[in-house]
Amino acid sequence: MNAIKFKNNCLFYLDQTQLPSKEVWRQCKNLREGFTAIKQLRVRGAPLIGVFAAYCMAQALANFSHHKEQFLRQFKKGVRYLKQSRPTAVNLFWALDRLERVVFDNREKPLSEIKRMILREAVAIHKQDLELCRKMAEFGVKLVKKGDRILTHCNAGSLATGGDGTAVAVIYKAHKVYKDIKVYADETRPLLQGARLTAWELQKNKVPTTLICDSMAAYLMQKGNIDKIFVGADRIASNGDAANKIGTYNLAVIARYHKLPFYVVAPFSTFDLALESGEQIPIEERADNEVRTVLNKLVIAPQDISTANPAFDVTPNKLITAIVTDKGIIYPPFKKNIVKTIKS
Amino acid sequence: MNAIKFKNNCLFYLDQTQLPSKEVWRQCKNLREGFTAIKQLRVRGAPLIGVFAAYCMAQALANFSHHKEQFLRQFKKGVRYLKQSRPTAVNLFWALDRLERVVFDNREKPLSEIKRMILREAVAIHKQDLELCRKMAEFGVKLVKKGDRILTHCNAGSLATGGDGTAVAVIYKAHKVYKDIKVYADETRPLLQGARLTAWELQKNKVPTTLICDSMAAYLMQKGNIDKIFVGADRIASNGDAANKIGTYNLAVIARYHKLPFYVVAPFSTFDLALESGEQIPIEERADNEVRTVLNKLVIAPQDISTANPAFDVTPNKLITAIVTDKGIIYPPFKKNIVKTIKS
């Protein structure tokens, strides 16, 4: 299952705001449309945003100047512009920085060659993401046992990456190996990525899935119905503090109380080693209407009521049992082991 | 603000499933309509259900036989029938048992007098509930300080009782006394009583209120934005274990992690001293569609996805800081102090 397609320099994406009712594919024809697609969460999931942003730049090259100096300015401006679409997901910056480095390292070469190299780099970012998902699944499945009942939050699946996902890639792999895995998917208010996306893709792939409201997880843990938790991440600091969809920290706290393992799954590109701790990760505060309504389609509250709407929260490293990456499973002490593993 | 009215033997109720968009009043003309109103949550909140069920029986007397023997059979059957409308709320049983005792104790008297006594008892149950709310507020406000930021879950307000509420009555009182109280209201999926009812009534009463999704509470506690939690209860066992709306247990766990006081507010009629612990409280499992949709109006998940949908959870006594009742504040050890206070 893919959420984006890049063919003959044309970029298409599955509009995830329309799921699960409709599968609508849209074309992204310029940077503005790319910006909007990310901003409005039509394309979401930290790794997928990175791949998409890279293709978006590649696809925009045709509209850029034929004069190198002006091209370089336009390229730089485009990168800066796209980076503003979402402040938390580090993969966005990571992918765009990669393109920028290609441009910078080869700025003496002919413009036509620079453009070819950007295109090649975007494709490489996508291929790499696919491979990262495969490796995370391979490492992560070692943490799963026959018959496990796994809880996941938001969508860290094939709709969030260029491959099978992060946390959900582990679930797909475990389902393949053990056959009898059961999944609980948190619906993930306010934007319901769990109900709309994770439940949808797990069902399509025939993985037995039970949808729950976010506040039911503690009850199910108390009843002994959940064995472990796997979630993705949007940014991980060098000490292991992990930013992910709002509600993840809540899950980590209740998992600890019930003595359940809590695993974060993310590729090396999600790590931001420049950050000492999660306190430095900016948290995007989104519009009131996401909370006052359901998907802007159904009003559920008094129309002018105040809301809080942080899109992410930060789970401190001490609540994380292990972090599954494409380079292996990282256990505490995270501060030491992250640098060792990620820089290897 | 009242959610039911009883005038000239006619029973009216505010259909709470229509809030906050519409204020629709309906008449309840017989036991079947009363059963449906409770079952479909048009009338909800443990204390209010008790008052409503009592009025429902009183109002149905006119349809019962004029022959005492047959009347007694019909009355008993009616009580049994209404008790099946919701299995968790103990106030329903408590109120109906009170009416039954009146009938039993006076079965030698003329039928017309028995009917008058039932009516009088229903009114007494309502008046008592009003008074209980007033007393709970008076005791509970002692736990609140100037400037407190209070989190509440579901609706334990004037829409849930015959008076000002349980947990929310404390908030109203604190707002009156201190002026500067702030409230966070959990939206309370799946049926959104927090967003639709608590936010609505707090706003109507000009109490500064911020609506949040259920999974955001842990984030706000981590940021130091919440000082204490007040929730209601649907049934409390003799050891202090408290059943309340799903998500309450989740809140209690995260409150403990953040070292915040967690208060349960309930009148003596919510206590079920016959139960040794909360494990004996039956938990109502409700329909898939409450989770797959929002209020049966908006589909948010694949249509045949499995769900779990427990309507309540049980918070173990060890996570409860104190229980505010109409007879005073009960602190641990609960097992000893509950019997002492409630039976006094």
Tab-separated table of C-alpha atoms in Angstrom, chain A residues 222-223 257, chain B residues 88 90 231-245 248-249 252 256 262-283 312-323 325 330-339 342:
chain	number	residue	atom	x	y	z
A	222	GLN	CA	-6.167	-3.327	33.852
A	223	LYS	CA	-8.111	-6.312	32.462
A	257	TYR	CA	1.709	1.751	35.775
B	88	THR	CA	-24.165	0.109	36.335
B	90	VAL	CA	-26.750	2.089	41.486
B	231	VAL	CA	-14.980	13.344	38.952
B	232	GLY	CA	-18.359	11.826	39.767
B	233	ALA	CA	-19.178	8.146	40.237
B	234	ASP	CA	-21.817	5.677	39.135
B	235	ARG	CA	-21.238	3.133	41.875
B	236	ILE	CA	-18.789	2.932	44.783
B	237	ALA	CA	-17.995	-0.340	46.537
B	238	SER	CA	-17.563	-0.562	50.313
B	239	ASN	CA	-13.759	-0.439	49.938
B	240	GLY	CA	-13.883	2.814	47.924
B	241	ASP	CA	-13.330	1.356	44.442
B	242	ALA	CA	-15.345	3.664	42.185
B	243	ALA	CA	-17.043	2.925	38.867
B	244	ASN	CA	-17.426	5.953	36.639
B	245	LYS	CA	-17.462	6.860	32.945
B	248	THR	CA	-11.840	7.911	34.678
B	249	TYR	CA	-9.398	5.142	35.580
B	252	ALA	CA	-6.580	8.448	38.031
B	256	ARG	CA	-1.017	9.576	40.471
B	262	PHE	CA	-7.782	12.797	42.549
B	263	TYR	CA	-11.210	13.355	44.125
B	264	VAL	CA	-14.427	11.417	43.602
B	265	VAL	CA	-17.672	13.224	44.469
B	266	ALA	CA	-20.857	11.226	45.074
B	267	PRO	CA	-23.857	11.145	47.404
B	268	PHE	CA	-24.376	8.306	49.893
B	269	SER	CA	-26.867	6.708	47.461
B	270	THR	CA	-24.028	5.941	45.029
B	271	PHE	CA	-22.376	3.638	47.574
B	272	ASP	CA	-23.150	-0.043	47.281
B	273	LEU	CA	-22.026	-1.386	50.632
B	274	ALA	CA	-23.044	-4.901	49.605
B	275	LEU	CA	-20.027	-4.973	47.303
B	276	GLU	CA	-16.675	-5.748	48.850
B	277	SER	CA	-14.701	-4.363	45.923
B	278	GLY	CA	-15.067	-2.801	42.496
B	279	GLU	CA	-14.418	-6.103	40.772
B	280	GLN	CA	-18.032	-7.022	41.508
B	281	ILE	CA	-19.431	-4.006	39.649
B	282	PRO	CA	-20.920	-5.066	36.280
B	283	ILE	CA	-19.540	-3.021	33.380
B	312	PHE	CA	-17.461	2.485	32.564
B	313	ASP	CA	-14.255	1.596	34.312
B	314	VAL	CA	-13.392	1.018	37.940
B	315	THR	CA	-10.807	3.191	39.703
B	316	PRO	CA	-9.241	1.220	42.577
B	317	ASN	CA	-9.359	2.920	45.972
B	318	LYS	CA	-5.580	3.293	46.182
B	319	LEU	CA	-5.680	5.881	43.362
B	320	ILE	CA	-8.349	8.002	45.074
B	321	THR	CA	-7.188	10.812	47.354
B	322	ALA	CA	-10.583	11.344	48.986
B	323	ILE	CA	-14.295	10.821	48.359
B	325	THR	CA	-20.025	12.890	50.016
B	330	ILE	CA	-13.927	10.437	53.378
B	331	TYR	CA	-10.163	9.775	53.468
B	332	PRO	CA	-8.318	6.448	53.485
B	333	PRO	CA	-8.455	3.896	54.963
B	334	PHE	CA	-11.675	3.797	52.931
B	335	LYS	CA	-12.873	0.389	54.050
B	336	LYS	CA	-13.210	1.581	57.623
B	337	ASN	CA	-14.169	5.200	56.986
B	338	ILE	CA	-16.836	4.595	54.337
B	339	VAL	CA	-18.933	2.370	56.585
B	342	ILE	CA	-22.218	6.424	55.155
